[in-house]
Amino acid sequence: MSLIITGILILQAEGFNISKSTWIDRLRFRRISKSDLIWSIIGLILVGIISGIVMKGLQLIIGEFNHSPVFMSFEPLSKGRYWLLLIWLPYWILNILGEEFLWRGAMLPRQEIAFGKYAWIIHGTGWGLFHITFGWQLLITLIPLIYIQSYVVQKKKNSWIGVIMHGGLNGPSFIAICFGLI
């Protein structure tokens, strides 16, 4: 929720009100085109492949390690605890929408004005630093997502691509962890 509030404060400082035109024109939450969807899927596939290579490379270099910080680790869900997924769902939605509202909607368009075609590099670096509290192991495995997603959203000028890519990676990964698949 704090990310959404921060995004709203940024918009208000720029003189924008929350309206349909602000949502579409300033924040770039535009209707998804077939091309946007294709770029989202290709981006997700690339993120998955490159992240897998990075994780295997790290295992070869430093041995087995936990990609998640201790405060995020938990045992897979057991029978009688699946209801926790119902609690997780609104958190997941607010987390993804909050980050995308702030990072891809409010910040990236302004960074494009300042840094032009290289804004996605600056943007991805900032987004990575935002995630540094999760530990270096997870941050390294996120590098493909933070740069590929930033590039694709900048190229296509549609923040929904960020929602698709971020949610498409984060949600299934969490579900897989919950059921002990990874």
PDB file of C-alpha atoms in Angstrom:
ATOM      1  CA  MET A   1       0.000   0.000   0.000  1.00  0.00           C
ATOM      2  CA  SER A   2       2.905   2.345   0.764  1.00  0.00           C
ATOM      3  CA  LEU A   3       4.123   2.028  -2.833  1.00  0.00           C
ATOM      4  CA  ILE A   4       0.740   3.108  -4.181  1.00  0.00           C
ATOM      5  CA  ILE A   5       0.628   6.046  -1.755  1.00  0.00           C
ATOM      6  CA  THR A   6       4.156   7.064  -2.814  1.00  0.00           C
ATOM      7  CA  GLY A   7       3.116   6.894  -6.470  1.00  0.00           C
ATOM      8  CA  ILE A   8       0.042   9.027  -5.787  1.00  0.00           C
ATOM      9  CA  LEU A   9       2.181  11.598  -3.943  1.00  0.00           C
ATOM     10  CA  ILE A  10       4.553  11.758  -6.925  1.00  0.00           C
ATOM     11  CA  LEU A  11       1.631  12.286  -9.290  1.00  0.00           C
ATOM     12  CA  GLN A  12       0.137  14.991  -7.061  1.00  0.00           C
ATOM     13  CA  ALA A  13       3.511  16.761  -6.881  1.00  0.00           C
ATOM     14  CA  GLU A  14       3.473  16.805 -10.686  1.00  0.00           C
ATOM     15  CA  GLY A  15      -0.042  18.265 -10.683  1.00  0.00           C
ATOM     16  CA  PHE A  16      -1.908  15.110 -11.727  1.00  0.00           C
ATOM     17  CA  ASN A  17      -5.134  13.793 -10.217  1.00  0.00           C
ATOM     18  CA  ILE A  18      -6.048  10.132 -10.351  1.00  0.00           C
ATOM     19  CA  SER A  19      -8.216   9.936 -13.438  1.00  0.00           C
ATOM     20  CA  LYS A  20      -8.681   7.718 -16.461  1.00  0.00           C
ATOM     21  CA  SER A  21      -6.469   9.962 -18.567  1.00  0.00           C
ATOM     22  CA  THR A  22      -3.718   9.959 -15.899  1.00  0.00           C
ATOM     23  CA  TRP A  23      -3.995   6.160 -15.669  1.00  0.00           C
ATOM     24  CA  ILE A  24      -3.664   5.759 -19.450  1.00  0.00           C
ATOM     25  CA  ASP A  25      -1.458   8.662 -20.523  1.00  0.00           C
ATOM     26  CA  ARG A  26       0.830   9.422 -17.568  1.00  0.00           C
ATOM     27  CA  LEU A  27       1.037   6.003 -15.901  1.00  0.00           C
ATOM     28  CA  ARG A  28       0.807   4.175 -19.259  1.00  0.00           C
ATOM     29  CA  PHE A  29      -1.653   1.502 -18.150  1.00  0.00           C
ATOM     30  CA  ARG A  30      -2.961   1.116 -21.674  1.00  0.00           C
ATOM     31  CA  ARG A  31      -4.976  -1.626 -23.326  1.00  0.00           C
ATOM     32  CA  ILE A  32      -2.775  -4.667 -23.949  1.00  0.00           C
ATOM     33  CA  SER A  33      -2.088  -5.282 -27.628  1.00  0.00           C
ATOM     34  CA  LYS A  34      -1.142  -8.606 -29.178  1.00  0.00           C
ATOM     35  CA  SER A  35       2.393  -7.256 -29.554  1.00  0.00           C
ATOM     36  CA  ASP A  36       2.484  -6.309 -25.832  1.00  0.00           C
ATOM     37  CA  LEU A  37       1.387  -9.816 -24.905  1.00  0.00           C
ATOM     38  CA  ILE A  38       4.013 -11.409 -27.164  1.00  0.00           C
ATOM     39  CA  TRP A  39       6.750  -9.204 -25.692  1.00  0.00           C
ATOM     40  CA  SER A  40       5.536 -10.085 -22.168  1.00  0.00           C
ATOM     41  CA  ILE A  41       5.686 -13.824 -22.867  1.00  0.00           C
ATOM     42  CA  ILE A  42       9.065 -13.639 -24.605  1.00  0.00           C
ATOM     43  CA  GLY A  43      10.368 -11.511 -21.730  1.00  0.00           C
ATOM     44  CA  LEU A  44       9.127 -14.035 -19.151  1.00  0.00           C
ATOM     45  CA  ILE A  45      10.703 -16.919 -21.063  1.00  0.00           C
ATOM     46  CA  LEU A  46      14.029 -15.060 -21.304  1.00  0.00           C
ATOM     47  CA  VAL A  47      13.901 -14.187 -17.605  1.00  0.00           C
ATOM     48  CA  GLY A  48      13.236 -17.835 -16.739  1.00  0.00           C
ATOM     49  CA  ILE A  49      16.061 -19.159 -18.903  1.00  0.00           C
ATOM     50  CA  ILE A  50      18.647 -16.566 -17.878  1.00  0.00           C
ATOM     51  CA  SER A  51      17.677 -16.754 -14.182  1.00  0.00           C
ATOM     52  CA  GLY A  52      18.055 -20.543 -14.320  1.00  0.00           C
ATOM     53  CA  ILE A  53      21.506 -20.181 -15.866  1.00  0.00           C
ATOM     54  CA  VAL A  54      22.494 -17.604 -13.229  1.00  0.00           C
ATOM     55  CA  MET A  55      21.282 -19.864 -10.390  1.00  0.00           C
ATOM     56  CA  LYS A  56      23.120 -22.904 -11.753  1.00  0.00           C
ATOM     57  CA  GLY A  57      26.236 -20.802 -12.345  1.00  0.00           C
ATOM     58  CA  LEU A  58      26.172 -19.570  -8.751  1.00  0.00           C
ATOM     59  CA  GLN A  59      25.779 -23.144  -7.499  1.00  0.00           C
ATOM     60  CA  LEU A  60      28.819 -24.195  -9.520  1.00  0.00           C
ATOM     61  CA  ILE A  61      30.871 -21.287  -8.182  1.00  0.00           C
ATOM     62  CA  ILE A  62      29.879 -21.200  -4.503  1.00  0.00           C
ATOM     63  CA  GLY A  63      28.022 -24.481  -3.986  1.00  0.00           C
ATOM     64  CA  GLU A  64      24.501 -24.985  -2.712  1.00  0.00           C
ATOM     65  CA  PHE A  65      22.911 -21.911  -1.200  1.00  0.00           C
ATOM     66  CA  ASN A  66      19.499 -20.590  -0.291  1.00  0.00           C
ATOM     67  CA  HIS A  67      18.195 -18.017  -2.781  1.00  0.00           C
ATOM     68  CA  SER A  68      15.797 -16.528  -0.233  1.00  0.00           C
ATOM     69  CA  PRO A  69      16.695 -14.674   2.948  1.00  0.00           C
ATOM     70  CA  VAL A  70      16.067 -16.437   6.244  1.00  0.00           C
ATOM     71  CA  PHE A  71      13.106 -14.199   7.086  1.00  0.00           C
ATOM     72  CA  MET A  72      11.315 -15.401   3.926  1.00  0.00           C
ATOM     73  CA  SER A  73      11.917 -19.119   4.303  1.00  0.00           C
ATOM     74  CA  PHE A  74       9.177 -21.495   5.386  1.00  0.00           C
ATOM     75  CA  GLU A  75       8.191 -25.107   5.102  1.00  0.00           C
ATOM     76  CA  PRO A  76       5.879 -26.133   2.262  1.00  0.00           C
ATOM     77  CA  LEU A  77       2.207 -25.898   3.146  1.00  0.00           C
ATOM     78  CA  SER A  78       0.635 -29.009   4.602  1.00  0.00           C
ATOM     79  CA  LYS A  79      -2.980 -30.133   4.618  1.00  0.00           C
ATOM     80  CA  GLY A  80      -5.057 -27.830   6.737  1.00  0.00           C
ATOM     81  CA  ARG A  81      -2.821 -24.838   5.935  1.00  0.00           C
ATOM     82  CA  TYR A  82      -3.798 -24.257   2.298  1.00  0.00           C
ATOM     83  CA  TRP A  83      -6.133 -21.485   3.468  1.00  0.00           C
ATOM     84  CA  LEU A  84      -3.006 -19.350   3.835  1.00  0.00           C
ATOM     85  CA  LEU A  85      -3.028 -18.993   0.049  1.00  0.00           C
ATOM     86  CA  LEU A  86      -6.272 -17.019   0.384  1.00  0.00           C
ATOM     87  CA  ILE A  87      -4.475 -14.564   2.652  1.00  0.00           C
ATOM     88  CA  TRP A  88      -1.511 -14.424   0.290  1.00  0.00           C
ATOM     89  CA  LEU A  89      -3.620 -13.587  -2.791  1.00  0.00           C
ATOM     90  CA  PRO A  90      -4.540  -9.981  -1.839  1.00  0.00           C
ATOM     91  CA  TYR A  91      -0.966  -9.376  -0.668  1.00  0.00           C
ATOM     92  CA  TRP A  92       0.351 -10.629  -4.019  1.00  0.00           C
ATOM     93  CA  ILE A  93      -2.048  -8.409  -5.952  1.00  0.00           C
ATOM     94  CA  LEU A  94      -1.215  -5.301  -3.877  1.00  0.00           C
ATOM     95  CA  ASN A  95       2.518  -6.024  -4.041  1.00  0.00           C
ATOM     96  CA  ILE A  96       2.591  -6.449  -7.818  1.00  0.00           C
ATOM     97  CA  LEU A  97       0.219  -3.556  -8.546  1.00  0.00           C
ATOM     98  CA  GLY A  98       1.982  -1.348  -6.001  1.00  0.00           C
ATOM     99  CA  GLU A  99       5.425  -1.924  -7.440  1.00  0.00           C
ATOM    100  CA  GLU A 100       4.215  -1.563 -11.008  1.00  0.00           C
ATOM    101  CA  PHE A 101       2.195   1.581 -10.201  1.00  0.00           C
ATOM    102  CA  LEU A 102       5.227   3.235  -8.601  1.00  0.00           C
ATOM    103  CA  TRP A 103       8.140   1.851 -10.619  1.00  0.00           C
ATOM    104  CA  ARG A 104       6.798   1.400 -14.154  1.00  0.00           C
ATOM    105  CA  GLY A 105       3.897   3.859 -13.951  1.00  0.00           C
ATOM    106  CA  ALA A 106       5.172   6.845 -11.980  1.00  0.00           C
ATOM    107  CA  MET A 107       8.968   6.573 -12.153  1.00  0.00           C
ATOM    108  CA  LEU A 108       9.986   5.028 -15.493  1.00  0.00           C
ATOM    109  CA  PRO A 109       8.315   7.658 -17.718  1.00  0.00           C
ATOM    110  CA  ARG A 110      10.124  10.417 -15.795  1.00  0.00           C
ATOM    111  CA  GLN A 111      13.406   8.510 -16.007  1.00  0.00           C
ATOM    112  CA  GLU A 112      12.925   8.237 -19.774  1.00  0.00           C
ATOM    113  CA  ILE A 113      12.783  12.035 -19.955  1.00  0.00           C
ATOM    114  CA  ALA A 114      16.036  12.312 -17.986  1.00  0.00           C
ATOM    115  CA  PHE A 115      17.991   9.348 -19.396  1.00  0.00           C
ATOM    116  CA  GLY A 116      16.398   8.690 -22.795  1.00  0.00           C
ATOM    117  CA  LYS A 117      16.831   5.282 -24.360  1.00  0.00           C
ATOM    118  CA  TYR A 118      19.070   4.143 -21.480  1.00  0.00           C
ATOM    119  CA  ALA A 119      16.481   4.831 -18.772  1.00  0.00           C
ATOM    120  CA  TRP A 120      15.739   1.097 -18.441  1.00  0.00           C
ATOM    121  CA  ILE A 121      19.309   0.547 -17.155  1.00  0.00           C
ATOM    122  CA  ILE A 122      19.027   3.266 -14.501  1.00  0.00           C
ATOM    123  CA  HIS A 123      15.492   2.116 -13.705  1.00  0.00           C
ATOM    124  CA  GLY A 124      16.475  -1.549 -13.363  1.00  0.00           C
ATOM    125  CA  THR A 125      19.396  -0.632 -11.120  1.00  0.00           C
ATOM    126  CA  GLY A 126      17.102   1.382  -8.845  1.00  0.00           C
ATOM    127  CA  TRP A 127      14.527  -1.386  -8.769  1.00  0.00           C
ATOM    128  CA  GLY A 128      17.304  -3.837  -7.889  1.00  0.00           C
ATOM    129  CA  LEU A 129      18.503  -1.622  -5.032  1.00  0.00           C
ATOM    130  CA  PHE A 130      14.901  -1.518  -3.797  1.00  0.00           C
ATOM    131  CA  HIS A 131      15.111  -5.331  -3.463  1.00  0.00           C
ATOM    132  CA  ILE A 132      18.572  -5.428  -1.827  1.00  0.00           C
ATOM    133  CA  THR A 133      17.053  -6.160   1.594  1.00  0.00           C
ATOM    134  CA  PHE A 134      16.196  -9.632   0.290  1.00  0.00           C
ATOM    135  CA  GLY A 135      19.908 -10.501   0.203  1.00  0.00           C
ATOM    136  CA  TRP A 136      22.524 -10.728  -2.492  1.00  0.00           C
ATOM    137  CA  GLN A 137      21.584 -14.295  -3.478  1.00  0.00           C
ATOM    138  CA  LEU A 138      18.036 -13.365  -4.440  1.00  0.00           C
ATOM    139  CA  LEU A 139      19.146 -10.043  -5.916  1.00  0.00           C
ATOM    140  CA  ILE A 140      21.549 -11.785  -8.299  1.00  0.00           C
ATOM    141  CA  THR A 141      18.817 -14.148  -9.466  1.00  0.00           C
ATOM    142  CA  LEU A 142      16.506 -11.137  -9.985  1.00  0.00           C
ATOM    143  CA  ILE A 143      18.944  -9.325 -12.295  1.00  0.00           C
ATOM    144  CA  PRO A 144      17.418 -10.806 -15.469  1.00  0.00           C
ATOM    145  CA  LEU A 145      13.912  -9.732 -14.389  1.00  0.00           C
ATOM    146  CA  ILE A 146      14.818  -6.217 -13.288  1.00  0.00           C
ATOM    147  CA  TYR A 147      16.573  -5.378 -16.554  1.00  0.00           C
ATOM    148  CA  ILE A 148      14.536  -7.361 -19.084  1.00  0.00           C
ATOM    149  CA  GLN A 149      11.223  -6.166 -17.646  1.00  0.00           C
ATOM    150  CA  SER A 150      12.420  -2.551 -17.465  1.00  0.00           C
ATOM    151  CA  TYR A 151      13.599  -2.731 -21.080  1.00  0.00           C
ATOM    152  CA  VAL A 152      10.379  -4.271 -22.403  1.00  0.00           C
ATOM    153  CA  VAL A 153       8.121  -1.836 -20.523  1.00  0.00           C
ATOM    154  CA  GLN A 154      10.172   1.105 -21.796  1.00  0.00           C
ATOM    155  CA  LYS A 155      10.192  -0.215 -25.355  1.00  0.00           C
ATOM    156  CA  LYS A 156       6.454  -0.899 -25.475  1.00  0.00           C
ATOM    157  CA  LYS A 157       5.382   2.046 -23.241  1.00  0.00           C
ATOM    158  CA  ASN A 158       2.774  -0.063 -21.447  1.00  0.00           C
ATOM    159  CA  SER A 159       2.918  -0.609 -17.673  1.00  0.00           C
ATOM    160  CA  TRP A 160       0.592  -3.638 -17.872  1.00  0.00           C
ATOM    161  CA  ILE A 161       3.557  -5.538 -19.344  1.00  0.00           C
ATOM    162  CA  GLY A 162       5.297  -5.051 -15.989  1.00  0.00           C
ATOM    163  CA  VAL A 163       2.250  -6.429 -14.180  1.00  0.00           C
ATOM    164  CA  ILE A 164       2.184  -9.470 -16.467  1.00  0.00           C
ATOM    165  CA  MET A 165       5.910 -10.187 -16.203  1.00  0.00           C
ATOM    166  CA  HIS A 166       6.296  -9.431 -12.492  1.00  0.00           C
ATOM    167  CA  GLY A 167       3.104 -11.233 -11.505  1.00  0.00           C
ATOM    168  CA  GLY A 168       3.779 -14.053 -13.965  1.00  0.00           C
ATOM    169  CA  LEU A 169       7.090 -14.794 -12.302  1.00  0.00           C
ATOM    170  CA  ASN A 170       6.321 -13.942  -8.678  1.00  0.00           C
ATOM    171  CA  GLY A 171       2.960 -15.717  -8.342  1.00  0.00           C
ATOM    172  CA  PRO A 172       3.832 -19.124  -9.825  1.00  0.00           C
ATOM    173  CA  SER A 173       7.189 -19.099  -8.025  1.00  0.00           C
ATOM    174  CA  PHE A 174       5.490 -18.556  -4.674  1.00  0.00           C
ATOM    175  CA  ILE A 175       2.929 -21.282  -5.389  1.00  0.00           C
ATOM    176  CA  ALA A 176       5.756 -23.674  -6.311  1.00  0.00           C
ATOM    177  CA  ILE A 177       7.518 -22.861  -3.028  1.00  0.00           C
ATOM    178  CA  CYS A 178       4.258 -23.382  -1.091  1.00  0.00           C
ATOM    179  CA  PHE A 179       3.899 -26.880  -2.500  1.00  0.00           C
ATOM    180  CA  GLY A 180       7.589 -27.764  -2.069  1.00  0.00           C
ATOM    181  CA  LEU A 181       8.336 -27.879  -5.785  1.00  0.00           C
ATOM    182  CA  ILE A 182      11.291 -25.515  -5.479  1.00  0.00           C
TER     183      ILE A 182
END
